[in-house]
Structures are given as structure tokens and as C-alpha cells.
PDB file of C-alpha atoms in Angstrom:
ATOM      1  CA  MET X 108      39.632 -12.909   7.440  1.00  0.00           C
ATOM      2  CA  ALA X 109      39.032 -11.257   4.348  1.00  0.00           C
ATOM      3  CA  TYR X 110      37.112 -14.000   1.389  1.00  0.00           C
ATOM      4  CA  PRO X 111      36.888 -13.978  -2.648  1.00  0.00           C
ATOM      5  CA  PHE X 112      34.482 -10.907  -3.261  1.00  0.00           C
ATOM      6  CA  GLN X 113      33.777 -10.515  -0.058  1.00  0.00           C
ATOM      7  CA  LEU X 114      31.753  -6.378  -0.486  1.00  0.00           C
ATOM      8  CA  GLY X 115      32.065  -5.657   3.351  1.00  0.00           C
ATOM      9  CA  LEU X 116      34.713  -5.360   5.683  1.00  0.00           C
ATOM     10  CA  GLN X 117      36.476  -8.315   8.191  1.00  0.00           C
ATOM     11  CA  ASP X 118      34.254 -10.074  11.059  1.00  0.00           C
ATOM     12  CA  ALA X 119      35.312  -7.332  14.187  1.00  0.00           C
ATOM     13  CA  THR X 120      37.109  -8.578  16.941  1.00  0.00           C
ATOM     14  CA  SER X 121      37.537  -5.987  18.755  1.00  0.00           C
ATOM     15  CA  PRO X 122      35.633  -3.371  20.638  1.00  0.00           C
ATOM     16  CA  ILE X 123      37.847  -0.619  18.467  1.00  0.00           C
ATOM     17  CA  MET X 124      36.931  -3.003  15.451  1.00  0.00           C
ATOM     18  CA  GLU X 125      33.176  -2.829  16.579  1.00  0.00           C
ATOM     19  CA  GLU X 126      33.197   1.157  17.384  1.00  0.00           C
ATOM     20  CA  LEU X 127      34.771   1.381  13.634  1.00  0.00           C
ATOM     21  CA  LEU X 128      31.716  -0.923  11.932  1.00  0.00           C
ATOM     22  CA  HIS X 129      29.237   1.125  13.856  1.00  0.00           C
ATOM     23  CA  PHE X 130      30.043   4.160  12.321  1.00  0.00           C
ATOM     24  CA  HIS X 131      31.094   2.756   9.475  1.00  0.00           C
ATOM     25  CA  ASP X 132      27.319   1.845   9.053  1.00  0.00           C
ATOM     26  CA  HIS X 133      25.300   5.403  10.563  1.00  0.00           C
ATOM     27  CA  THR X 134      28.339   7.965   7.785  1.00  0.00           C
ATOM     28  CA  LEU X 135      27.373   5.054   4.848  1.00  0.00           C
ATOM     29  CA  MET X 136      23.659   5.352   6.140  1.00  0.00           C
ATOM     30  CA  ILE X 137      23.655   9.371   6.365  1.00  0.00           C
ATOM     31  CA  VAL X 138      25.175   9.264   2.761  1.00  0.00           C
ATOM     32  CA  PHE X 139      22.463   7.084   1.112  1.00  0.00           C
ATOM     33  CA  LEU X 140      19.656   9.633   2.398  1.00  0.00           C
ATOM     34  CA  ILE X 141      21.449  11.982   0.933  1.00  0.00           C
ATOM     35  CA  SER X 142      22.255  10.707  -2.631  1.00  0.00           C
ATOM     36  CA  SER X 143      18.452   9.653  -2.541  1.00  0.00           C
ATOM     37  CA  LEU X 144      17.698  13.106  -1.575  1.00  0.00           C
ATOM     38  CA  VAL X 145      19.467  15.026  -4.219  1.00  0.00           C
ATOM     39  CA  LEU X 146      18.388  12.445  -6.527  1.00  0.00           C
ATOM     40  CA  TYR X 147      14.851  13.022  -6.124  1.00  0.00           C
ATOM     41  CA  ILE X 148      15.136  16.354  -6.355  1.00  0.00           C
ATOM     42  CA  ILE X 149      17.257  16.040  -9.553  1.00  0.00           C
ATOM     43  CA  THR X 150      14.426  13.856 -10.944  1.00  0.00           C
ATOM     44  CA  LEU X 151      11.485  16.692  -9.455  1.00  0.00           C
ATOM     45  CA  MET X 152      13.247  19.326 -11.459  1.00  0.00           C
ATOM     46  CA  LEU X 153      13.686  17.499 -14.783  1.00  0.00           C
ATOM     47  CA  THR X 154       9.827  15.741 -14.530  1.00  0.00           C
ATOM     48  CA  THR X 155       7.460  18.318 -13.324  1.00  0.00           C
ATOM     49  CA  LYS X 156       6.401  21.100 -15.489  1.00  0.00           C
ATOM     50  CA  LEU X 157       5.542  23.180 -12.288  1.00  0.00           C
ATOM     51  CA  THR X 158       7.897  26.370 -11.240  1.00  0.00           C
ATOM     52  CA  HIS X 159       7.907  28.617  -8.596  1.00  0.00           C
ATOM     53  CA  THR X 160       9.694  31.736  -9.144  1.00  0.00           C
ATOM     54  CA  SER X 161      10.488  33.482  -5.542  1.00  0.00           C
ATOM     55  CA  THR X 162      11.836  29.519  -4.313  1.00  0.00           C
ATOM     56  CA  MET X 163      15.910  30.982  -5.064  1.00  0.00           C
ATOM     57  CA  ASP X 164      14.618  33.883  -3.470  1.00  0.00           C
ATOM     58  CA  ALA X 165      13.178  32.550  -0.465  1.00  0.00           C
ATOM     59  CA  GLN X 166      15.344  33.027   3.319  1.00  0.00           C
ATOM     60  CA  GLU X 167      13.905  29.792   4.430  1.00  0.00           C
ATOM     61  CA  VAL X 168      15.477  28.014   2.239  1.00  0.00           C
ATOM     62  CA  GLU X 169      18.808  29.365   2.368  1.00  0.00           C
ATOM     63  CA  THR X 170      18.346  28.859   6.071  1.00  0.00           C
ATOM     64  CA  VAL X 171      17.554  24.960   5.563  1.00  0.00           C
ATOM     65  CA  TRP X 172      20.303  24.775   3.568  1.00  0.00           C
ATOM     66  CA  THR X 173      23.014  26.549   5.847  1.00  0.00           C
ATOM     67  CA  ILE X 174      22.172  25.061   9.060  1.00  0.00           C
ATOM     68  CA  LEU X 175      21.657  21.277   7.909  1.00  0.00           C
ATOM     69  CA  PRO X 176      24.474  20.360   5.977  1.00  0.00           C
ATOM     70  CA  ALA X 177      25.832  22.086   9.308  1.00  0.00           C
ATOM     71  CA  ILE X 178      23.658  19.363  11.241  1.00  0.00           C
ATOM     72  CA  ILE X 179      24.711  16.760   9.284  1.00  0.00           C
ATOM     73  CA  LEU X 180      29.099  16.829  10.427  1.00  0.00           C
ATOM     74  CA  VAL X 181      28.089  17.221  13.807  1.00  0.00           C
ATOM     75  CA  LEU X 182      25.822  13.863  13.847  1.00  0.00           C
ATOM     76  CA  ILE X 183      29.733  12.665  11.652  1.00  0.00           C
ATOM     77  CA  ALA X 184      32.318  14.700  13.895  1.00  0.00           C
ATOM     78  CA  LEU X 185      30.879  13.505  17.121  1.00  0.00           C
ATOM     79  CA  PRO X 186      31.083   9.727  16.929  1.00  0.00           C
ATOM     80  CA  SER X 187      34.393   9.829  14.653  1.00  0.00           C
ATOM     81  CA  LEU X 188      36.685  11.995  16.834  1.00  0.00           C
ATOM     82  CA  ARG X 189      34.841   9.691  20.197  1.00  0.00           C
ATOM     83  CA  ILE X 190      36.588   6.571  18.564  1.00  0.00           C
ATOM     84  CA  LEU X 191      39.320   8.635  17.588  1.00  0.00           C
ATOM     85  CA  TYR X 192      40.088   9.037  21.123  1.00  0.00           C
ATOM     86  CA  MET X 193      39.676   5.330  21.874  1.00  0.00           C
ATOM     87  CA  MET X 194      42.084   4.249  19.947  1.00  0.00           C
ATOM     88  CA  ASP X 195      45.209   6.864  21.866  1.00  0.00           C
ATOM     89  CA  GLU X 196      44.310   5.662  24.705  1.00  0.00           C
ATOM     90  CA  ILE X 197      46.524   3.075  26.872  1.00  0.00           C
ATOM     91  CA  ASN X 198      44.546   1.323  29.702  1.00  0.00           C
ATOM     92  CA  ASN X 199      46.975   0.231  31.545  1.00  0.00           C
ATOM     93  CA  PRO X 200      48.287  -2.999  29.352  1.00  0.00           C
ATOM     94  CA  SER X 201      49.148  -6.421  30.378  1.00  0.00           C
ATOM     95  CA  LEU X 202      52.153  -6.840  28.003  1.00  0.00           C
ATOM     96  CA  THR X 203      54.190  -5.039  25.455  1.00  0.00           C
ATOM     97  CA  VAL X 204      55.703  -6.412  22.206  1.00  0.00           C
ATOM     98  CA  LYS X 205      58.119  -4.006  20.728  1.00  0.00           C
ATOM     99  CA  THR X 206      57.756  -4.979  16.708  1.00  0.00           C
ATOM    100  CA  MET X 207      60.211  -3.353  13.910  1.00  0.00           C
ATOM    101  CA  GLY X 208      59.940  -3.292  10.177  1.00  0.00           C
ATOM    102  CA  HIS X 209      62.950  -4.409   8.362  1.00  0.00           C
ATOM    103  CA  GLN X 210      63.073  -5.213   4.168  1.00  0.00           C
ATOM    104  CA  TRP X 211      61.221  -7.621   3.580  1.00  0.00           C
ATOM    105  CA  TYR X 212      59.969  -8.924   7.117  1.00  0.00           C
ATOM    106  CA  TRP X 213      59.038  -7.973  10.787  1.00  0.00           C
ATOM    107  CA  SER X 214      61.128  -8.522  13.991  1.00  0.00           C
ATOM    108  CA  TYR X 215      59.238  -8.664  17.713  1.00  0.00           C
ATOM    109  CA  GLU X 216      61.141  -8.708  21.005  1.00  0.00           C
ATOM    110  CA  TYR X 217      58.454  -8.980  23.566  1.00  0.00           C
ATOM    111  CA  THR X 218      59.763  -6.336  26.505  1.00  0.00           C
ATOM    112  CA  ASP X 219      58.739  -7.984  29.756  1.00  0.00           C
ATOM    113  CA  TYR X 220      60.408 -11.254  28.804  1.00  0.00           C
ATOM    114  CA  GLU X 221      64.550 -10.753  29.595  1.00  0.00           C
ATOM    115  CA  ASP X 222      65.103 -12.727  26.247  1.00  0.00           C
ATOM    116  CA  LEU X 223      62.224 -13.610  24.075  1.00  0.00           C
ATOM    117  CA  ASN X 224      62.155 -12.120  20.735  1.00  0.00           C
ATOM    118  CA  PHE X 225      62.303 -13.569  16.872  1.00  0.00           C
ATOM    119  CA  ASP X 226      61.836 -12.367  13.073  1.00  0.00           C
ATOM    120  CA  SER X 227      58.499 -13.434  11.267  1.00  0.00           C
ATOM    121  CA  TYR X 228      59.409 -14.105   7.035  1.00  0.00           C
ATOM    122  CA  MET X 229      56.572 -15.324   4.679  1.00  0.00           C
ATOM    123  CA  ILE X 230      57.114 -18.643   4.494  1.00  0.00           C
ATOM    124  CA  PRO X 231      57.822 -19.158   0.295  1.00  0.00           C
ATOM    125  CA  THR X 232      54.779 -20.496  -1.712  1.00  0.00           C
ATOM    126  CA  GLN X 233      56.787 -23.913  -2.573  1.00  0.00           C
ATOM    127  CA  GLU X 234      56.933 -24.746   0.758  1.00  0.00           C
ATOM    128  CA  LEU X 235      53.081 -24.328   2.193  1.00  0.00           C
ATOM    129  CA  LYS X 236      51.294 -27.076   4.081  1.00  0.00           C
ATOM    130  CA  PRO X 237      47.846 -27.853   2.461  1.00  0.00           C
ATOM    131  CA  GLY X 238      45.336 -25.283   4.112  1.00  0.00           C
ATOM    132  CA  GLU X 239      47.903 -22.648   4.778  1.00  0.00           C
ATOM    133  CA  LEU X 240      47.562 -19.296   2.746  1.00  0.00           C
ATOM    134  CA  ARG X 241      49.508 -18.085   0.250  1.00  0.00           C
ATOM    135  CA  LEU X 242      51.648 -14.777   0.680  1.00  0.00           C
ATOM    136  CA  LEU X 243      49.697 -14.659   4.152  1.00  0.00           C
ATOM    137  CA  GLU X 244      52.044 -17.598   6.439  1.00  0.00           C
ATOM    138  CA  VAL X 245      54.286 -16.597   8.134  1.00  0.00           C
ATOM    139  CA  ASP X 246      57.372 -19.061  10.191  1.00  0.00           C
ATOM    140  CA  ASN X 247      56.962 -17.417  13.606  1.00  0.00           C
ATOM    141  CA  ARG X 248      53.329 -16.054  14.156  1.00  0.00           C
ATOM    142  CA  VAL X 249      53.084 -13.502  16.903  1.00  0.00           C
ATOM    143  CA  VAL X 250      51.369 -15.529  20.149  1.00  0.00           C
ATOM    144  CA  LEU X 251      49.485 -12.873  22.337  1.00  0.00           C
ATOM    145  CA  PRO X 252      46.526 -13.822  24.840  1.00  0.00           C
ATOM    146  CA  MET X 253      43.461 -13.013  24.293  1.00  0.00           C
ATOM    147  CA  GLU X 254      40.807 -10.781  26.740  1.00  0.00           C
ATOM    148  CA  MET X 255      43.907  -8.469  27.935  1.00  0.00           C
ATOM    149  CA  THR X 256      45.360  -5.266  26.545  1.00  0.00           C
ATOM    150  CA  VAL X 257      49.173  -5.084  24.900  1.00  0.00           C
ATOM    151  CA  ARG X 258      50.502  -2.353  24.160  1.00  0.00           C
ATOM    152  CA  MET X 259      52.285  -2.668  20.498  1.00  0.00           C
ATOM    153  CA  LEU X 260      55.606  -0.258  20.034  1.00  0.00           C
ATOM    154  CA  ILE X 261      55.890   0.186  16.431  1.00  0.00           C
ATOM    155  CA  SER X 262      59.443   1.264  14.938  1.00  0.00           C
ATOM    156  CA  SER X 263      61.317   0.365  11.115  1.00  0.00           C
ATOM    157  CA  GLU X 264      64.604   0.498  10.349  1.00  0.00           C
ATOM    158  CA  ASP X 265      65.118   1.130   6.825  1.00  0.00           C
ATOM    159  CA  VAL X 266      62.085   2.234   4.871  1.00  0.00           C
ATOM    160  CA  LEU X 267      58.155   3.272   6.373  1.00  0.00           C
ATOM    161  CA  HIS X 268      56.193   0.344   6.499  1.00  0.00           C
ATOM    162  CA  SER X 269      52.665  -0.158   7.995  1.00  0.00           C
ATOM    163  CA  TRP X 270      51.521  -2.393  10.985  1.00  0.00           C
ATOM    164  CA  ALA X 271      48.342  -3.173   9.529  1.00  0.00           C
ATOM    165  CA  VAL X 272      45.700  -5.504  11.035  1.00  0.00           C
ATOM    166  CA  PRO X 273      41.912  -4.778   9.878  1.00  0.00           C
ATOM    167  CA  SER X 274      40.105  -7.953  11.878  1.00  0.00           C
ATOM    168  CA  LEU X 275      41.238  -5.627  14.884  1.00  0.00           C
ATOM    169  CA  GLY X 276      40.655  -2.045  13.540  1.00  0.00           C
ATOM    170  CA  LEU X 277      45.016  -1.616  14.042  1.00  0.00           C
ATOM    171  CA  LYS X 278      47.382  -0.207  11.527  1.00  0.00           C
ATOM    172  CA  THR X 279      50.121   2.048  12.739  1.00  0.00           C
ATOM    173  CA  ASP X 280      52.916   3.200  10.309  1.00  0.00           C
ATOM    174  CA  ALA X 281      56.352   1.773  11.268  1.00  0.00           C
ATOM    175  CA  ILE X 282      58.702   5.101  10.723  1.00  0.00           C
ATOM    176  CA  PRO X 283      62.438   4.659  11.299  1.00  0.00           C
ATOM    177  CA  GLY X 284      63.489   6.388  14.021  1.00  0.00           C
ATOM    178  CA  ARG X 285      60.332   7.244  15.847  1.00  0.00           C
ATOM    179  CA  LEU X 286      58.018   4.583  18.130  1.00  0.00           C
ATOM    180  CA  ASN X 287      54.582   5.180  17.843  1.00  0.00           C
ATOM    181  CA  GLN X 288      52.300   3.155  19.795  1.00  0.00           C
ATOM    182  CA  THR X 289      48.957   1.291  19.332  1.00  0.00           C
ATOM    183  CA  THR X 290      46.939  -1.199  21.807  1.00  0.00           C
ATOM    184  CA  LEU X 291      44.909  -4.244  20.949  1.00  0.00           C
ATOM    185  CA  MET X 292      42.349  -6.599  22.525  1.00  0.00           C
ATOM    186  CA  ALA X 293      40.863  -9.934  20.800  1.00  0.00           C
ATOM    187  CA  MET X 294      37.969 -10.819  22.047  1.00  0.00           C
ATOM    188  CA  ARG X 295      37.888 -14.076  20.950  1.00  0.00           C
ATOM    189  CA  PRO X 296      41.070 -17.379  19.960  1.00  0.00           C
ATOM    190  CA  GLY X 297      42.712 -17.643  16.695  1.00  0.00           C
ATOM    191  CA  LEU X 298      44.561 -16.149  13.594  1.00  0.00           C
ATOM    192  CA  TYR X 299      44.311 -13.130  12.415  1.00  0.00           C
ATOM    193  CA  TYR X 300      45.988 -11.381   9.495  1.00  0.00           C
ATOM    194  CA  GLY X 301      47.382  -8.932   7.974  1.00  0.00           C
ATOM    195  CA  GLN X 302      49.910  -7.354   5.608  1.00  0.00           C
ATOM    196  CA  CYS X 303      51.660  -4.080   5.468  1.00  0.00           C
ATOM    197  CA  SER X 304      50.382  -1.280   4.489  1.00  0.00           C
ATOM    198  CA  GLU X 305      52.806   1.622   2.705  1.00  0.00           C
ATOM    199  CA  ILE X 306      54.334   0.299   0.198  1.00  0.00           C
ATOM    200  CA  CYS X 307      58.197  -0.269   1.094  1.00  0.00           C
ATOM    201  CA  GLY X 308      60.154  -1.835  -2.087  1.00  0.00           C
ATOM    202  CA  SER X 309      59.998  -4.665  -4.395  1.00  0.00           C
ATOM    203  CA  ASN X 310      58.649  -7.057  -1.791  1.00  0.00           C
ATOM    204  CA  HIS X 311      55.981  -4.963  -0.253  1.00  0.00           C
ATOM    205  CA  SER X 312      53.514  -8.125  -0.427  1.00  0.00           C
ATOM    206  CA  PHE X 313      55.625 -10.481   0.611  1.00  0.00           C
ATOM    207  CA  MET X 314      55.811  -9.508   4.951  1.00  0.00           C
ATOM    208  CA  PRO X 315      52.861 -10.466   6.388  1.00  0.00           C
ATOM    209  CA  ILE X 316      51.727 -10.352  10.288  1.00  0.00           C
ATOM    210  CA  VAL X 317      50.056 -13.573  11.890  1.00  0.00           C
ATOM    211  CA  LEU X 318      48.761 -13.233  15.316  1.00  0.00           C
ATOM    212  CA  GLU X 319      47.946 -15.612  17.375  1.00  0.00           C
ATOM    213  CA  MET X 320      45.170 -14.842  19.744  1.00  0.00           C
ATOM    214  CA  VAL X 321      44.627 -17.379  23.275  1.00  0.00           C
ATOM    215  CA  PRO X 322      43.822 -18.326  26.275  1.00  0.00           C
ATOM    216  CA  LEU X 323      46.363 -16.790  28.462  1.00  0.00           C
ATOM    217  CA  SER X 324      47.477 -20.360  30.419  1.00  0.00           C
ATOM    218  CA  TYR X 325      48.281 -21.311  26.589  1.00  0.00           C
ATOM    219  CA  PHE X 326      50.488 -18.140  26.250  1.00  0.00           C
ATOM    220  CA  GLU X 327      52.247 -18.621  29.657  1.00  0.00           C
ATOM    221  CA  THR X 328      52.981 -22.556  28.488  1.00  0.00           C
ATOM    222  CA  TRP X 329      54.235 -21.338  25.204  1.00  0.00           C
ATOM    223  CA  SER X 330      56.414 -18.072  26.383  1.00  0.00           C
ATOM    224  CA  ALA X 331      57.845 -20.089  29.201  1.00  0.00           C
ATOM    225  CA  LEU X 332      58.706 -22.962  26.339  1.00  0.00           C
ATOM    226  CA  MET X 333      60.472 -19.878  24.143  1.00  0.00           C
ATOM    227  CA  VAL X 334      62.295 -18.309  26.844  1.00  0.00           C
TER     228      VAL X 334
END
């Protein structure tokens, strides 16, 4: 999760988030190079007394500043489209979980089990235990197996919400009357925090998401106790 005064993105936990981090660094380097070139040219124009009267009429210069931006856009677009299609792929999920957004809590249903569903409310500040995080802890965590493909079906019962977990690279809108889906896969166990990312009313800030990624054997034991 994020820490105070953090400048970069959260550590990646899923393969998709790792790809997004690489794409972010790739694009940032292109922006840095363009900014450096523009700054250098502006500085050069302001400081040098040398002029070239025929530069602005040269066909070669016009060709370069037309083709070069096109090449740069292609270098950005190709990896972006690749990641976009990777995020939309559904590869034989091992588990399906349906989540519904409410004002202002989440409800979860494990559709592969007959009667495994619960509501997830934020724990009020006055009820937090030592070491728990304010505005991020919930009474019922979503327990999922790690290193397995999990399909999330996301919708809403009232207004627009958005189910987002930054360290997994997830952000999917919860829209009333529409069922959106996304997949997640965590490569290591742990607690992963998220929040509703769509302004949904006065208590928008008070509907966090907590995923507890555990080994498959622990998940089977937990699900047997919950059913």
C-alpha cells in the first residue's frame, strides 16, 4: 500500500500491474527526452546570436518534425494497446466473485459456492485495534487464493461506484444495471487495500476494499468454515 510522501506508484503485485509500471517508465522517459530537447532548443534560441535564414524554409526540417512525432506516438501506442488487450483477457478463471456497490459498503458473493456471501463495511475509527489503518480496514475481508486467476463481476445497486485496488492494477466501474468484469492474480500473499474511486455521495470516502491473498490450502479451509 502507499506510504506517506510517496512519489511513485505502489509496488506491483500482479503481472498486469508490472506491465503498467514498465509502460509508465517507458512513457515517462519519452516525455523527459522531449522536454529536454524543447528546453535545449529554447535555450539555444535565446542565447545564441547565430541565425540561419533558410532554416524555416527547409523541406528536410518540415519532414523531420512531421515524421518524428508520428514515430514517437507509435512507440507509445503499441505497448499501450498490448496492455489494454491483456487487461481484457479472461483466461479460464479458477474462481468467480461478484461484488455489488452500495451506499456506502460493498457486498461479495462467491458464485462457485452455494451460500458464501457477506457485506463488507469500514471499521469506524473508534473501534480500530492497534496497528490497523484508519479508513482502510473492513469487518469482512475478501479472501482469495494467490497465484490463481480470479474473475471479479462488478455492479452496483444504487449509484456509480468504482472498485479499485492500485497494487493489483485494478479499477473497474460499478454501474447500476450493468455487469462489468475484470480478472486479478496476485503473485504473493498479503493484504491489499483499495477504495471506491468514483464520487458516490457523502460517504464516498468510507467504503474501502481489502483483499487478503492466501495460499490455496488456507483458502479451502476458510471457505469450508464460511459455508
